[in-house]
């Protein structure tokens, strides 16, 4: 059993409470998904559970964790900087668990994760692996340590669909407890049997948490149904209050007018009656005030982000060729391997296409080449959102400074308004980008795409860092974008709801699949 008792987490910089008096018990068989909008403290909680020292530089914590013979296995959202320069072989040999495995056992493990049996012995730097290969390497390392509780921060990031299905089986079949964060709604729906929901309401001035012992889809449906009923009841009570208050106001005005206009002769007897009636009206008013204090509250929930991408100027004529690309060979980024041959891709008009394939097959390498060609074109306006946000973001700038192109006061005000619609607080707008969550960084890049007036978007895993609550908004935004979208993605709902065509990258080239 694992337990958190009365945990409170407060940001040192702006003194914002992101979690208050939070308690949780995890038992064997629990598969709890941690959900909430970006920047609400999900990853911070994961780090605190694994090692409180990981967050002490920016978080003041108060609370207790209780473990009885449990061993934690932690997958961070990003590979730590000190591990990026290690070779794959160094990364594994430095872990105690891997040394206890025979070559046969390691080969079996790599096979389960869809990797060649020599993977553990690669001299390739960890930072040069594909995003999915890095996640697989870390997961295999964790499993060799034989943990009893898994703490997984975005285990679905960047891994191919085949490995996503493997991850689903791993989480669903884990005998101990699992606490995980994921943007992949399909994975959540297939695995989670408990939901832990973090919210920031009242313009992020108040935090709230919910622990629900039910599957994710049931939680979402019941939550929506409860809020709708509460809102209908609250609105009905407010309508009745308005009618009642209007009657009371008219009664008070009538009695007051009669008192003002009473004749001198009637002042004694009728005046006493009217004053008594006015006293009764005032008593009713106080009684109504007490009743109003018990009215059903309007439901408070953290709204999903509101965002629009592109306008009619972003539209592309249906007959215009956006891309006609061909290449004899696709070479790996380090120049050491031929990943695919006979690559050909044609895109016309406002098509939305996605490239899928196994980890390490060269999807990001191909997308980089397509971006290089499209960004140089003058007949279109292309923008690129890479998998590694740091390629474009200045991590020491604030979101406002990064997005500001003119320095005009009006421009900065407009940027702040846009950031506000993406659920940034005024304080967060002034934080260095490096202090933001992965989802918040992704929002900065999305806003940059929107402000650029682009009509062609090149996106590497565009939904990878958005909460499942924001996911539907992002998919709708991209589906309705009037220009063309060229993307790499393993998000099954994104592929089904956004893409007109899906191409699988194989060693023999691109092969179209059914959406």
Coordinates of C-alpha atoms in Angstrom, one line a residue:
X1 CA 0.0 0.0 0.0
X2 CA 1.1 3.6 -0.7
X3 CA -0.5 6.6 0.9
X4 CA -0.3 10.4 0.7
X5 CA -1.6 12.3 3.7
X6 CA -2.7 15.9 3.6
X7 CA -0.2 17.2 1.0
X8 CA -0.1 20.9 0.1
X9 CA 2.1 22.2 -2.6
X10 CA 2.8 25.9 -3.0
X11 CA 4.9 27.7 -5.7
X12 CA 7.7 29.5 -4.1
X13 CA 7.9 32.2 -6.8
X14 CA 4.3 33.4 -6.9
X15 CA 2.9 31.7 -3.7
X16 CA 0.2 30.0 -5.8
X17 CA -1.2 26.9 -4.1
X18 CA -1.4 24.2 -6.7
X19 CA -2.5 21.4 -4.3
X20 CA -4.1 21.6 -0.9
X21 CA -4.8 19.0 1.7
X22 CA -4.5 16.2 -0.8
X23 CA -4.8 12.6 0.3
X24 CA -4.6 9.4 -1.7
X25 CA -4.3 5.7 -1.1
X26 CA -3.0 3.3 -3.8
X27 CA -3.4 -0.4 -3.5
X28 CA -2.4 -3.3 -5.8
X29 CA -4.4 -3.3 -8.9
X30 CA -5.2 0.4 -8.8
X31 CA -4.5 2.1 -12.2
X32 CA -5.0 5.8 -11.4
X33 CA -4.8 8.4 -14.1
X34 CA -3.8 11.9 -13.1
X35 CA -5.6 14.5 -15.2
X36 CA -5.9 18.3 -15.4
X37 CA -4.9 21.2 -17.5
X38 CA -1.3 22.1 -18.3
X39 CA 0.5 23.7 -15.4
X40 CA -1.8 22.4 -12.7
X41 CA 0.9 20.4 -10.9
X42 CA 0.6 16.9 -12.2
X43 CA 4.2 16.4 -13.0
X44 CA 5.2 18.2 -9.8
X45 CA 3.2 15.7 -7.7
X46 CA 4.9 12.8 -9.6
X47 CA 8.3 14.2 -8.8
X48 CA 7.4 14.8 -5.1
X49 CA 6.2 11.3 -4.7
X50 CA 9.4 9.9 -6.2
X51 CA 11.8 12.2 -4.5
X52 CA 10.7 15.5 -2.8
X53 CA 14.2 17.0 -3.4
X54 CA 13.3 17.1 -7.1
X55 CA 10.9 20.0 -6.5
X56 CA 12.2 21.7 -3.5
X57 CA 13.9 24.5 -5.5
X58 CA 10.5 25.8 -6.7
X59 CA 7.9 24.2 -4.5
X60 CA 7.1 24.5 -0.7
X61 CA 5.6 21.2 0.4
X62 CA 3.8 20.1 3.5
X63 CA 2.5 16.6 3.9
X64 CA 3.5 12.9 4.3
X65 CA 3.9 9.8 2.1
X66 CA 3.6 6.4 3.7
X67 CA 5.1 3.3 1.9
X68 CA 5.1 -0.2 3.3
X69 CA 7.8 -2.2 1.5
X70 CA 7.0 -0.6 -1.9
X71 CA 9.6 0.2 -4.6
X72 CA 8.9 3.1 -6.9
X73 CA 9.7 3.1 -10.6
X74 CA 9.5 6.6 -12.1
X75 CA 9.4 7.6 -15.8
X76 CA 9.9 11.4 -16.1
X77 CA 8.3 13.4 -18.9
X78 CA 11.7 14.4 -20.3
X79 CA 15.0 12.5 -20.1
X80 CA 17.2 14.2 -17.5
X81 CA 20.0 16.4 -19.1
X82 CA 22.8 14.4 -17.5
X83 CA 21.5 11.2 -19.2
X84 CA 21.2 12.7 -22.7
X85 CA 25.0 12.6 -23.4
X86 CA 25.3 9.0 -22.2
X87 CA 25.5 6.2 -24.7
X88 CA 22.7 3.7 -24.6
X89 CA 25.1 1.1 -23.2
X90 CA 26.2 3.6 -20.4
X91 CA 22.7 4.4 -19.6
X92 CA 21.8 0.8 -18.9
X93 CA 25.0 -0.4 -17.3
X94 CA 24.8 2.4 -14.7
X95 CA 21.4 1.0 -13.5
X96 CA 21.6 -1.7 -10.9
X97 CA 18.7 -3.7 -12.3
X98 CA 20.2 -4.3 -15.7
X99 CA 23.3 -6.0 -14.3
X100 CA 21.2 -8.8 -12.9
X101 CA 19.7 -9.7 -16.3
X102 CA 21.2 -12.4 -18.6
X103 CA 21.7 -11.5 -22.3
X104 CA 18.8 -13.8 -23.1
X105 CA 16.5 -11.9 -20.7
X106 CA 17.6 -8.6 -22.1
X107 CA 17.0 -9.8 -25.6
X108 CA 13.5 -10.9 -24.6
X109 CA 12.8 -7.5 -23.1
X110 CA 13.9 -5.6 -26.2
X111 CA 11.8 -7.9 -28.4
X112 CA 8.7 -7.1 -26.3
X113 CA 9.4 -3.4 -27.0
X114 CA 9.9 -3.9 -30.7
X115 CA 13.7 -3.3 -30.6
X116 CA 16.6 -5.3 -31.9
X117 CA 18.3 -7.5 -29.3
X118 CA 21.6 -5.4 -29.6
X119 CA 19.8 -2.2 -28.5
X120 CA 21.3 -2.4 -25.0
X121 CA 24.8 -2.4 -26.4
X122 CA 24.5 0.7 -28.7
X123 CA 27.2 3.3 -28.6
X124 CA 24.6 5.9 -29.8
X125 CA 24.0 8.9 -27.6
X126 CA 20.7 8.9 -25.8
X127 CA 19.8 12.3 -27.1
X128 CA 20.1 11.1 -30.7
X129 CA 17.5 8.4 -30.2
X130 CA 14.0 9.0 -31.5
X131 CA 11.5 10.2 -28.9
X132 CA 9.9 6.9 -28.8
X133 CA 13.2 5.0 -28.5
X134 CA 14.1 7.1 -25.5
X135 CA 10.7 6.3 -23.8
X136 CA 11.3 2.6 -24.5
X137 CA 14.8 2.7 -23.1
X138 CA 13.7 4.3 -19.9
X139 CA 10.7 2.0 -19.5
X140 CA 13.0 -1.1 -20.0
X141 CA 15.4 0.3 -17.4
X142 CA 12.6 0.8 -14.9
X143 CA 11.3 -2.8 -15.4
X144 CA 14.8 -4.2 -14.7
X145 CA 14.7 -2.5 -11.3
X146 CA 11.6 -4.6 -10.5
X147 CA 9.4 -1.9 -8.9
X148 CA 6.1 -2.5 -7.3
X149 CA 4.6 0.9 -8.0
X150 CA 4.9 2.6 -11.4
X151 CA 4.9 6.4 -11.6
X152 CA 4.6 7.2 -15.3
X153 CA 4.6 10.8 -16.6
X154 CA 3.4 10.8 -20.2
X155 CA 4.4 7.2 -21.0
X156 CA 2.5 7.5 -24.3
X157 CA 4.7 10.4 -25.6
X158 CA 6.3 9.7 -29.0
X159 CA 5.8 5.9 -28.9
X160 CA 4.4 4.2 -32.0
X161 CA 0.9 2.7 -32.0
X162 CA 2.3 -0.9 -31.6
X163 CA 4.1 0.2 -28.4
X164 CA 1.1 2.1 -27.2
X165 CA -0.8 -1.1 -27.3
X166 CA 2.0 -2.8 -25.4
X167 CA 1.9 0.0 -22.9
X168 CA -1.8 -0.6 -22.4
X169 CA -1.2 -4.3 -21.7
X170 CA 1.6 -3.4 -19.3
X171 CA -0.5 -0.9 -17.3
X172 CA -3.6 -3.1 -17.3
X173 CA -1.7 -6.2 -16.3
X174 CA 0.5 -4.6 -13.6
X175 CA 0.0 -6.4 -10.3
X176 CA 1.0 -3.5 -8.2
X177 CA -0.3 0.1 -8.4
X178 CA 0.1 2.5 -11.3
X179 CA -0.2 6.3 -11.2
X180 CA 0.2 7.8 -14.6
X181 CA -0.3 11.0 -16.6
X182 CA -1.1 10.7 -20.3
X183 CA -2.5 12.9 -23.1
X184 CA -3.7 9.7 -25.0
X185 CA -7.4 9.4 -24.3
X186 CA -7.5 6.0 -25.9
X187 CA -4.8 4.6 -23.6
X188 CA -6.6 6.2 -20.6
X189 CA -10.0 4.8 -21.6
X190 CA -8.4 1.3 -22.0
X191 CA -6.5 1.2 -18.7
X192 CA -7.5 3.6 -15.9
X193 CA -9.9 2.3 -13.2
X194 CA -9.5 5.5 -11.0
X195 CA -9.3 9.2 -11.8
X196 CA -7.4 11.9 -9.9
X197 CA -8.4 15.3 -11.3
X198 CA -6.5 18.5 -10.5
X199 CA -8.2 21.9 -11.2
X200 CA -7.4 25.5 -10.9
X201 CA -10.7 27.5 -10.7
X202 CA -11.6 31.2 -10.1
X203 CA -8.9 32.4 -12.5
X204 CA -6.4 30.0 -10.9
X205 CA -6.8 31.5 -7.5
X206 CA -8.2 28.4 -6.0
X207 CA -7.2 24.7 -6.4
X208 CA -9.5 21.8 -6.2
X209 CA -8.9 18.0 -6.5
X210 CA -11.2 15.1 -7.1
X211 CA -10.5 11.4 -6.6
X212 CA -13.0 9.1 -8.3
X213 CA -13.0 5.4 -8.1
X214 CA -14.3 4.7 -11.6
X215 CA -13.0 4.5 -15.3
X216 CA -12.2 7.7 -17.1
X217 CA -15.1 7.8 -19.5
X218 CA -17.6 7.2 -16.8
X219 CA -16.0 10.0 -14.7
X220 CA -16.2 12.5 -17.6
X221 CA -19.9 11.5 -18.4
X222 CA -21.0 11.6 -14.7
X223 CA -19.2 14.8 -14.0
X224 CA -20.8 16.5 -17.0
X225 CA -24.2 15.1 -16.0
X226 CA -23.8 16.3 -12.4
X227 CA -22.7 19.8 -13.6
X228 CA -25.6 20.1 -16.0
X229 CA -28.2 19.1 -13.3
X230 CA -26.6 21.5 -10.8
X231 CA -26.6 24.3 -13.3
X232 CA -30.2 23.7 -14.2
X233 CA -31.2 23.7 -10.5
X234 CA -29.1 26.8 -9.7
X235 CA -30.6 28.7 -12.7
X236 CA -34.1 27.7 -11.7
X237 CA -33.6 28.9 -8.1
X238 CA -32.2 32.2 -9.5
X239 CA -35.2 32.7 -11.7
X240 CA -37.5 32.2 -8.8
X241 CA -35.4 34.6 -6.7
X242 CA -35.7 37.2 -9.4
X243 CA -39.5 37.0 -9.5
X244 CA -39.8 36.9 -5.7
X245 CA -37.4 39.9 -5.2
X246 CA -39.4 41.9 -7.8
X247 CA -42.6 41.2 -5.9
X248 CA -41.0 42.2 -2.6
X249 CA -39.6 45.4 -4.2
X250 CA -43.0 46.4 -5.5
X251 CA -44.6 45.6 -2.1
X252 CA -42.0 47.7 -0.3
X253 CA -42.4 50.6 -2.8
X254 CA -46.2 50.4 -2.4
X255 CA -46.1 50.5 1.4
X256 CA -43.5 53.3 1.4
X257 CA -45.5 55.4 -1.1
X258 CA -48.7 55.0 1.0
X259 CA -46.7 56.0 4.2
X260 CA -45.4 59.1 2.4
X261 CA -48.8 60.1 1.2
X262 CA -50.9 59.4 4.3
X263 CA -53.1 62.3 5.5
X264 CA -52.6 63.8 8.9
X265 CA -56.0 62.6 10.0
X266 CA -55.2 58.9 9.1
X267 CA -51.7 59.0 10.5
X268 CA -52.4 57.3 13.8
X269 CA -54.5 54.3 12.9
X270 CA -53.6 53.6 9.3
X271 CA -50.1 54.7 9.8
X272 CA -49.5 52.1 12.5
X273 CA -50.9 49.4 10.2
X274 CA -48.6 50.5 7.3
X275 CA -45.6 50.6 9.6
X276 CA -46.4 47.1 10.8
X277 CA -46.8 46.0 7.2
X278 CA -43.4 47.6 6.4
X279 CA -41.8 45.8 9.4
X280 CA -43.2 42.5 8.0
X281 CA -41.8 43.3 4.6
X282 CA -38.3 43.9 6.1
X283 CA -38.6 40.6 8.1
X284 CA -39.5 38.8 4.8
X285 CA -36.4 40.4 3.2
X286 CA -34.1 39.2 6.0
X287 CA -35.7 35.7 5.8
X288 CA -35.1 35.6 2.0
X289 CA -31.5 36.6 2.5
X290 CA -31.0 33.7 4.8
X291 CA -32.6 31.4 2.3
X292 CA -30.5 32.8 -0.5
X293 CA -27.4 31.8 1.4
X294 CA -28.5 28.2 1.0
X295 CA -29.1 28.4 -2.7
X296 CA -27.5 25.8 -5.0
X297 CA -24.2 27.2 -6.2
X298 CA -23.5 27.5 -9.9
X299 CA -21.0 24.7 -10.7
X300 CA -17.4 25.7 -10.9
X301 CA -15.1 23.9 -13.3
X302 CA -11.9 24.6 -15.0
X303 CA -12.8 25.3 -18.6
X304 CA -10.8 23.7 -21.4
X305 CA -8.7 26.1 -23.4
X306 CA -10.4 28.3 -26.0
X307 CA -8.4 28.7 -29.2
X308 CA -8.8 29.3 -32.9
X309 CA -6.2 28.6 -35.5
X310 CA -6.1 30.4 -38.8
X311 CA -8.7 32.5 -40.6
X312 CA -10.1 32.7 -44.2
X313 CA -6.7 34.2 -45.3
X314 CA -5.2 30.8 -44.3
X315 CA -7.3 28.9 -46.9
X316 CA -5.5 27.2 -49.8
X317 CA -7.2 26.7 -53.2
X318 CA -8.2 23.1 -53.6
X319 CA -6.2 22.7 -56.8
X320 CA -2.9 24.1 -55.5
X321 CA 0.0 21.7 -54.9
X322 CA 1.3 22.3 -51.4
X323 CA 4.0 19.6 -51.7
X324 CA 5.4 17.4 -54.4
X325 CA 8.3 15.6 -52.6
X326 CA 10.4 12.7 -53.8
X327 CA 13.7 11.3 -52.7
X328 CA 15.6 8.1 -53.5
X329 CA 16.8 7.6 -49.9
X330 CA 16.0 8.8 -46.4
X331 CA 19.2 8.9 -44.4
X332 CA 19.3 8.9 -40.6
X333 CA 20.2 12.2 -38.9
X334 CA 23.6 10.9 -37.9
X335 CA 24.2 9.9 -41.5
X336 CA 24.9 6.3 -40.5
X337 CA 21.8 4.4 -41.9
X338 CA 19.5 4.3 -44.8
X339 CA 16.0 4.4 -43.2
X340 CA 13.8 4.2 -46.3
X341 CA 14.0 4.3 -50.1
X342 CA 11.8 5.7 -52.8
X343 CA 10.0 8.4 -50.8
X344 CA 7.2 10.2 -52.5
X345 CA 4.6 12.5 -51.0
X346 CA 2.1 14.8 -52.7
X347 CA -0.3 17.1 -50.9
X348 CA -2.8 19.4 -52.5
X349 CA -5.1 22.1 -51.1
X350 CA -6.1 22.0 -47.5
X351 CA -5.4 18.3 -46.9
X352 CA -4.6 17.1 -43.4
X353 CA -2.1 14.2 -43.5
X354 CA -0.3 12.2 -40.9
X355 CA 2.8 10.1 -41.1
X356 CA 2.9 7.0 -38.8
X357 CA 5.4 4.2 -38.4
X358 CA 7.6 2.4 -35.8
X359 CA 9.9 4.3 -33.5
X360 CA 13.2 5.0 -35.2
X361 CA 11.9 4.5 -38.7
X362 CA 12.7 8.1 -39.7
X363 CA 9.4 10.0 -39.3
X364 CA 10.9 13.0 -37.6
X365 CA 13.9 13.0 -40.0
X366 CA 11.5 13.0 -43.0
X367 CA 9.4 15.8 -41.4
X368 CA 12.5 17.9 -40.9
X369 CA 13.3 17.6 -44.6
X370 CA 9.8 18.5 -45.6
X371 CA 9.9 21.5 -43.2
X372 CA 13.2 22.7 -44.7
X373 CA 11.7 22.7 -48.2
X374 CA 8.3 24.2 -47.2
X375 CA 9.7 27.0 -45.0
X376 CA 11.9 28.2 -47.9
X377 CA 8.9 28.6 -50.2
X378 CA 7.5 32.0 -50.9
X379 CA 4.2 31.0 -52.4
X380 CA 3.0 29.6 -49.1
X381 CA 3.3 30.6 -45.4
X382 CA 4.6 27.6 -43.5
X383 CA 5.2 27.2 -39.8
X384 CA 6.9 24.3 -38.0
X385 CA 6.3 22.9 -34.5
X386 CA 9.0 20.3 -33.8
X387 CA 8.9 17.5 -31.3
X388 CA 11.7 19.2 -29.3
X389 CA 10.3 22.6 -28.4
X390 CA 13.7 23.9 -27.3
X391 CA 14.7 24.0 -31.0
X392 CA 12.4 27.1 -31.4
X393 CA 11.9 28.4 -27.9
X394 CA 14.2 30.7 -26.0
X395 CA 14.0 29.1 -22.6
X396 CA 15.1 32.2 -20.8
X397 CA 12.4 34.5 -22.3
X398 CA 8.9 34.9 -21.0
X399 CA 6.0 33.8 -23.2
X400 CA 5.1 37.5 -23.8
X401 CA 8.6 38.5 -24.8
X402 CA 9.0 35.4 -27.1
X403 CA 5.8 36.2 -28.9
X404 CA 6.2 39.9 -29.1
X405 CA 7.5 40.9 -32.6
X406 CA 7.1 44.7 -32.4
X407 CA 7.4 45.9 -28.8
X408 CA 4.2 47.9 -29.2
X409 CA 2.0 48.2 -26.1
X410 CA -1.1 47.1 -28.1
X411 CA 0.8 44.0 -29.4
X412 CA 1.8 43.0 -25.9
X413 CA -1.8 43.5 -24.6
X414 CA -3.1 41.4 -27.4
X415 CA -0.6 38.6 -26.6
X416 CA -1.6 38.7 -22.9
X417 CA -5.3 38.4 -24.0
X418 CA -4.4 35.3 -26.2
X419 CA -2.4 33.7 -23.4
X420 CA -5.3 34.3 -21.0
X421 CA -7.6 32.4 -23.3
X422 CA -5.0 29.5 -23.1
X423 CA -5.4 29.6 -19.3
X424 CA -2.2 31.4 -18.4
X425 CA -2.2 33.5 -15.2
X426 CA -0.7 37.0 -15.2
X427 CA 2.2 35.5 -13.2
X428 CA 2.8 32.6 -15.6
X429 CA 3.0 35.1 -18.5
X430 CA 6.1 36.5 -16.7
X431 CA 7.8 33.2 -15.9
X432 CA 10.8 32.1 -18.0
X433 CA 9.6 29.5 -20.5
X434 CA 11.9 26.9 -19.0
X435 CA 9.8 27.0 -15.8
X436 CA 6.6 26.1 -17.8
X437 CA 5.1 22.7 -18.2
X438 CA 5.4 20.8 -21.5
X439 CA 1.8 21.6 -22.3
X440 CA 2.3 25.3 -21.6
X441 CA 5.3 25.4 -23.9
X442 CA 3.2 23.7 -26.6
X443 CA 0.6 26.4 -26.2
X444 CA 3.2 29.1 -26.7
X445 CA 4.2 27.5 -30.0
X446 CA 0.5 27.1 -31.1
X447 CA -0.1 30.7 -30.4
X448 CA 3.0 31.6 -32.5
X449 CA 1.5 29.5 -35.3
X450 CA -1.8 31.3 -35.0
X451 CA -0.3 34.8 -35.0
X452 CA 2.0 34.0 -38.0
X453 CA -0.9 33.8 -40.4
X454 CA 0.5 30.5 -41.7
X455 CA -1.5 28.4 -44.2
X456 CA 0.6 25.3 -43.9
X457 CA 1.4 23.7 -40.6
X458 CA 4.2 21.1 -40.1
X459 CA 3.6 19.4 -36.7
X460 CA 5.6 16.7 -35.0
X461 CA 3.3 15.1 -32.4
X462 CA 1.0 18.1 -32.0
X463 CA -1.1 16.7 -29.2
X464 CA 1.7 15.1 -27.2
X465 CA 1.6 17.4 -24.2
X466 CA -2.0 18.4 -23.9
X467 CA -4.3 17.0 -21.3
X468 CA -7.1 14.7 -22.3
X469 CA -9.5 17.5 -21.4
X470 CA -7.8 19.9 -23.9
X471 CA -7.4 17.2 -26.5
X472 CA -10.8 17.5 -28.1
X473 CA -10.3 21.3 -28.4
X474 CA -6.9 20.9 -30.1
X475 CA -8.3 18.3 -32.5
X476 CA -11.3 20.5 -33.4
X477 CA -9.0 23.5 -33.9
X478 CA -6.8 21.5 -36.3
X479 CA -9.7 19.9 -38.1
X480 CA -11.2 23.3 -38.8
X481 CA -7.9 24.9 -39.8
X482 CA -8.5 26.2 -43.4
X483 CA -5.0 25.4 -44.6
X484 CA -2.9 22.2 -44.9
X485 CA -1.5 20.2 -42.1
X486 CA 1.4 17.8 -42.4
X487 CA 2.0 15.9 -39.2
X488 CA 3.6 13.0 -37.4
X489 CA 1.4 11.5 -34.7
X490 CA 0.5 8.3 -32.9
X491 CA -2.5 9.8 -31.2
X492 CA -5.3 7.5 -32.3
X493 CA -8.1 10.0 -31.8
X494 CA -6.1 12.7 -33.7
X495 CA -5.6 10.3 -36.6
X496 CA -9.3 9.4 -36.7
X497 CA -10.8 12.9 -36.2
X498 CA -8.3 15.2 -38.0
X499 CA -6.5 13.4 -40.8
X500 CA -7.8 13.0 -44.3
X501 CA -4.9 10.6 -45.2
X502 CA -2.5 8.5 -43.2
X503 CA 0.9 7.4 -44.6
X504 CA 3.0 4.7 -43.0
X505 CA 6.7 5.1 -43.4
X506 CA 8.4 1.8 -44.2
X507 CA 11.9 0.9 -45.5
X508 CA 10.3 0.7 -49.0
X509 CA 8.8 4.2 -48.7
X510 CA 5.4 5.8 -47.8
X511 CA 2.3 3.6 -47.9
X512 CA -1.2 5.1 -47.6
X513 CA -3.4 3.6 -45.0
X514 CA -7.1 4.1 -44.3
X515 CA -7.8 6.9 -41.8

